[in-house]
JSON list of C-alpha atoms in Angstrom, two decimals:
[
{"chain": "U", "resi": 22, "resn": "GLY", "atom": "CA", "xyz": [0.00, 0.00, 0.00]},
{"chain": "U", "resi": 23, "resn": "ILE", "atom": "CA", "xyz": [0.87, 3.66, -0.03]},
{"chain": "U", "resi": 24, "resn": "GLU", "atom": "CA", "xyz": [2.53, 4.86, 3.15]},
{"chain": "U", "resi": 25, "resn": "HIS", "atom": "CA", "xyz": [1.20, 7.62, 5.40]},
{"chain": "U", "resi": 26, "resn": "GLY", "atom": "CA", "xyz": [3.94, 10.05, 4.33]},
{"chain": "U", "resi": 27, "resn": "ALA", "atom": "CA", "xyz": [3.00, 9.63, 0.68]},
{"chain": "U", "resi": 28, "resn": "HIS", "atom": "CA", "xyz": [-0.67, 10.23, 1.50]},
{"chain": "U", "resi": 29, "resn": "MET", "atom": "CA", "xyz": [0.26, 13.42, 3.37]},
{"chain": "U", "resi": 30, "resn": "ALA", "atom": "CA", "xyz": [2.41, 14.66, 0.47]},
{"chain": "U", "resi": 31, "resn": "MET", "atom": "CA", "xyz": [-0.39, 13.96, -2.02]},
{"chain": "U", "resi": 32, "resn": "TYR", "atom": "CA", "xyz": [-2.96, 15.61, 0.22]},
{"chain": "U", "resi": 33, "resn": "HIS", "atom": "CA", "xyz": [-1.08, 18.91, 0.37]},
{"chain": "U", "resi": 34, "resn": "ALA", "atom": "CA", "xyz": [0.39, 18.94, -3.17]},
{"chain": "U", "resi": 35, "resn": "ASP", "atom": "CA", "xyz": [-0.13, 21.69, -5.70]},
{"chain": "U", "resi": 36, "resn": "GLU", "atom": "CA", "xyz": [1.94, 19.88, -8.35]},
{"chain": "U", "resi": 37, "resn": "ALA", "atom": "CA", "xyz": [3.05, 16.28, -8.69]},
{"chain": "U", "resi": 38, "resn": "LEU", "atom": "CA", "xyz": [5.84, 14.58, -10.59]},
{"chain": "U", "resi": 39, "resn": "VAL", "atom": "CA", "xyz": [4.75, 11.03, -11.34]},
{"chain": "U", "resi": 40, "resn": "VAL", "atom": "CA", "xyz": [7.73, 8.78, -12.14]},
{"chain": "U", "resi": 41, "resn": "THR", "atom": "CA", "xyz": [7.02, 5.39, -13.67]},
{"chain": "U", "resi": 42, "resn": "ASN", "atom": "CA", "xyz": [8.76, 2.54, -15.47]},
{"chain": "U", "resi": 43, "resn": "PRO", "atom": "CA", "xyz": [7.26, 1.21, -18.72]},
{"chain": "U", "resi": 44, "resn": "GLU", "atom": "CA", "xyz": [6.07, -1.97, -17.01]},
{"chain": "U", "resi": 45, "resn": "VAL", "atom": "CA", "xyz": [2.40, -2.82, -16.52]},
{"chain": "U", "resi": 46, "resn": "SER", "atom": "CA", "xyz": [2.67, -3.01, -12.70]},
{"chain": "U", "resi": 47, "resn": "SER", "atom": "CA", "xyz": [4.45, 0.34, -12.44]},
{"chain": "U", "resi": 48, "resn": "VAL", "atom": "CA", "xyz": [1.99, 2.11, -14.74]},
{"chain": "U", "resi": 49, "resn": "ARG", "atom": "CA", "xyz": [-0.92, 0.54, -12.84]},
{"chain": "U", "resi": 50, "resn": "ASP", "atom": "CA", "xyz": [0.50, 1.84, -9.54]},
{"chain": "U", "resi": 51, "resn": "SER", "atom": "CA", "xyz": [0.97, 5.29, -11.06]},
{"chain": "U", "resi": 52, "resn": "ASP", "atom": "CA", "xyz": [-2.63, 5.29, -12.26]},
{"chain": "U", "resi": 53, "resn": "ARG", "atom": "CA", "xyz": [-3.77, 4.39, -8.74]},
{"chain": "U", "resi": 54, "resn": "VAL", "atom": "CA", "xyz": [-1.76, 7.29, -7.27]},
{"chain": "U", "resi": 55, "resn": "LEU", "atom": "CA", "xyz": [-3.26, 9.67, -9.83]},
{"chain": "U", "resi": 56, "resn": "GLY", "atom": "CA", "xyz": [-6.72, 8.52, -8.79]},
{"chain": "U", "resi": 57, "resn": "LEU", "atom": "CA", "xyz": [-5.93, 9.15, -5.14]},
{"chain": "U", "resi": 58, "resn": "MET", "atom": "CA", "xyz": [-4.62, 12.64, -5.90]},
{"chain": "U", "resi": 59, "resn": "ALA", "atom": "CA", "xyz": [-7.76, 13.43, -7.87]},
{"chain": "U", "resi": 60, "resn": "SER", "atom": "CA", "xyz": [-10.13, 12.25, -5.16]},
{"chain": "U", "resi": 61, "resn": "ARG", "atom": "CA", "xyz": [-8.41, 12.58, -1.78]},
{"chain": "U", "resi": 62, "resn": "SER", "atom": "CA", "xyz": [-6.27, 15.70, -1.99]},
{"chain": "U", "resi": 63, "resn": "ARG", "atom": "CA", "xyz": [-6.95, 18.93, -0.16]},
{"chain": "U", "resi": 64, "resn": "ARG", "atom": "CA", "xyz": [-7.69, 20.52, -3.53]},
{"chain": "U", "resi": 65, "resn": "ALA", "atom": "CA", "xyz": [-10.26, 17.82, -4.35]},
{"chain": "U", "resi": 66, "resn": "GLU", "atom": "CA", "xyz": [-11.95, 18.19, -0.97]},
{"chain": "U", "resi": 67, "resn": "ARG", "atom": "CA", "xyz": [-12.24, 21.95, -1.42]},
{"chain": "U", "resi": 68, "resn": "GLY", "atom": "CA", "xyz": [-13.38, 21.73, -5.05]},
{"chain": "U", "resi": 69, "resn": "GLU", "atom": "CA", "xyz": [-10.31, 23.66, -6.18]},
{"chain": "U", "resi": 70, "resn": "GLU", "atom": "CA", "xyz": [-8.34, 23.33, -9.39]},
{"chain": "U", "resi": 71, "resn": "PRO", "atom": "CA", "xyz": [-6.78, 19.84, -9.55]},
{"chain": "U", "resi": 72, "resn": "ILE", "atom": "CA", "xyz": [-3.15, 19.11, -8.77]},
{"chain": "U", "resi": 73, "resn": "LYS", "atom": "CA", "xyz": [-0.92, 19.81, -11.79]},
{"chain": "U", "resi": 74, "resn": "GLU", "atom": "CA", "xyz": [0.50, 16.43, -12.78]},
{"chain": "U", "resi": 75, "resn": "HIS", "atom": "CA", "xyz": [3.62, 15.76, -14.84]},
{"chain": "U", "resi": 76, "resn": "LEU", "atom": "CA", "xyz": [5.01, 12.43, -16.03]},
{"chain": "U", "resi": 77, "resn": "VAL", "atom": "CA", "xyz": [8.58, 11.12, -16.20]},
{"chain": "U", "resi": 78, "resn": "VAL", "atom": "CA", "xyz": [9.13, 7.68, -17.72]},
{"chain": "U", "resi": 79, "resn": "THR", "atom": "CA", "xyz": [12.36, 5.97, -16.66]},
{"chain": "U", "resi": 80, "resn": "ARG", "atom": "CA", "xyz": [14.25, 2.90, -17.93]},
{"chain": "U", "resi": 81, "resn": "TYR", "atom": "CA", "xyz": [12.74, 3.25, -21.41]},
{"chain": "U", "resi": 82, "resn": "SER", "atom": "CA", "xyz": [14.08, 1.05, -24.21]},
{"chain": "U", "resi": 83, "resn": "ALA", "atom": "CA", "xyz": [12.68, 1.36, -27.74]},
{"chain": "U", "resi": 84, "resn": "GLU", "atom": "CA", "xyz": [14.27, -2.01, -28.54]},
{"chain": "U", "resi": 85, "resn": "ARG", "atom": "CA", "xyz": [12.40, -3.71, -25.69]},
{"chain": "U", "resi": 86, "resn": "VAL", "atom": "CA", "xyz": [9.17, -2.02, -26.78]},
{"chain": "U", "resi": 87, "resn": "LEU", "atom": "CA", "xyz": [9.60, -3.48, -30.28]},
{"chain": "U", "resi": 88, "resn": "ARG", "atom": "CA", "xyz": [10.10, -6.95, -28.75]},
{"chain": "U", "resi": 89, "resn": "GLY", "atom": "CA", "xyz": [6.94, -6.49, -26.69]},
{"chain": "U", "resi": 90, "resn": "ASP", "atom": "CA", "xyz": [8.85, -6.60, -23.39]},
{"chain": "U", "resi": 91, "resn": "MET", "atom": "CA", "xyz": [7.52, -3.25, -22.14]},
{"chain": "U", "resi": 92, "resn": "LEU", "atom": "CA", "xyz": [4.77, -0.73, -22.79]},
{"chain": "U", "resi": 93, "resn": "SER", "atom": "CA", "xyz": [5.29, 1.88, -25.48]},
{"chain": "U", "resi": 94, "resn": "LEU", "atom": "CA", "xyz": [5.40, 5.55, -24.59]},
{"chain": "U", "resi": 95, "resn": "GLU", "atom": "CA", "xyz": [2.13, 6.03, -26.47]},
{"chain": "U", "resi": 96, "resn": "ASP", "atom": "CA", "xyz": [0.46, 3.30, -24.38]},
{"chain": "U", "resi": 97, "resn": "ILE", "atom": "CA", "xyz": [1.70, 4.85, -21.13]},
{"chain": "U", "resi": 98, "resn": "LEU", "atom": "CA", "xyz": [0.46, 8.30, -22.12]},
{"chain": "U", "resi": 99, "resn": "GLU", "atom": "CA", "xyz": [-2.92, 6.90, -23.13]},
{"chain": "U", "resi": 100, "resn": "ILE", "atom": "CA", "xyz": [-3.31, 5.00, -19.86]},
{"chain": "U", "resi": 101, "resn": "LEU", "atom": "CA", "xyz": [-2.21, 7.80, -17.53]},
{"chain": "U", "resi": 102, "resn": "GLY", "atom": "CA", "xyz": [-3.52, 10.78, -19.49]},
{"chain": "U", "resi": 103, "resn": "ILE", "atom": "CA", "xyz": [-1.06, 13.33, -18.09]},
{"chain": "U", "resi": 104, "resn": "PRO", "atom": "CA", "xyz": [1.56, 15.42, -19.93]},
{"chain": "U", "resi": 105, "resn": "LEU", "atom": "CA", "xyz": [5.02, 13.97, -20.43]},
{"chain": "U", "resi": 106, "resn": "LEU", "atom": "CA", "xyz": [7.79, 15.99, -18.82]},
{"chain": "U", "resi": 107, "resn": "GLY", "atom": "CA", "xyz": [10.69, 13.67, -19.60]},
{"chain": "U", "resi": 108, "resn": "LEU", "atom": "CA", "xyz": [11.85, 10.31, -20.89]},
{"chain": "U", "resi": 109, "resn": "ILE", "atom": "CA", "xyz": [14.92, 8.68, -19.36]},
{"chain": "U", "resi": 110, "resn": "PRO", "atom": "CA", "xyz": [16.39, 5.81, -21.38]},
{"chain": "U", "resi": 111, "resn": "GLU", "atom": "CA", "xyz": [17.37, 2.50, -19.85]},
{"chain": "U", "resi": 112, "resn": "SER", "atom": "CA", "xyz": [21.09, 2.34, -19.15]},
{"chain": "U", "resi": 113, "resn": "GLN", "atom": "CA", "xyz": [23.07, -0.81, -18.46]},
{"chain": "U", "resi": 114, "resn": "SER", "atom": "CA", "xyz": [25.77, 1.34, -16.78]},
{"chain": "U", "resi": 115, "resn": "VAL", "atom": "CA", "xyz": [23.28, 2.77, -14.30]},
{"chain": "U", "resi": 116, "resn": "LEU", "atom": "CA", "xyz": [21.92, -0.70, -13.53]},
{"chain": "U", "resi": 117, "resn": "LEU", "atom": "CA", "xyz": [25.40, -2.10, -12.90]},
{"chain": "U", "resi": 118, "resn": "ALA", "atom": "CA", "xyz": [26.40, 0.86, -10.72]},
{"chain": "U", "resi": 119, "resn": "SER", "atom": "CA", "xyz": [23.19, 0.55, -8.72]},
{"chain": "U", "resi": 120, "resn": "ASN", "atom": "CA", "xyz": [23.79, -3.13, -8.07]},
{"chain": "U", "resi": 121, "resn": "GLU", "atom": "CA", "xyz": [27.38, -2.49, -6.98]},
{"chain": "U", "resi": 122, "resn": "GLY", "atom": "CA", "xyz": [26.30, 0.11, -4.42]}
]
């Protein structure tokens, strides 16, 4: 589930940066968070303008999209329905460095 701290941040947010991977489970979780922000934020409770949402997609690989291993950018944008702020490509170097610590 989503921790208390995340709920508090969403509740008081004016803008949100949603970061997701191009995997079904990650996009599904992001969609759930967007739903919570739309319905349970301070802005929603007060009937104010919604939280401004921006999307960053990480670990994106056009090659893996072509193989059907991950969602395409178009699919992600259609599912989440928020504007894309940035696309960060998958990097083997980053993965190796992360695993080394």
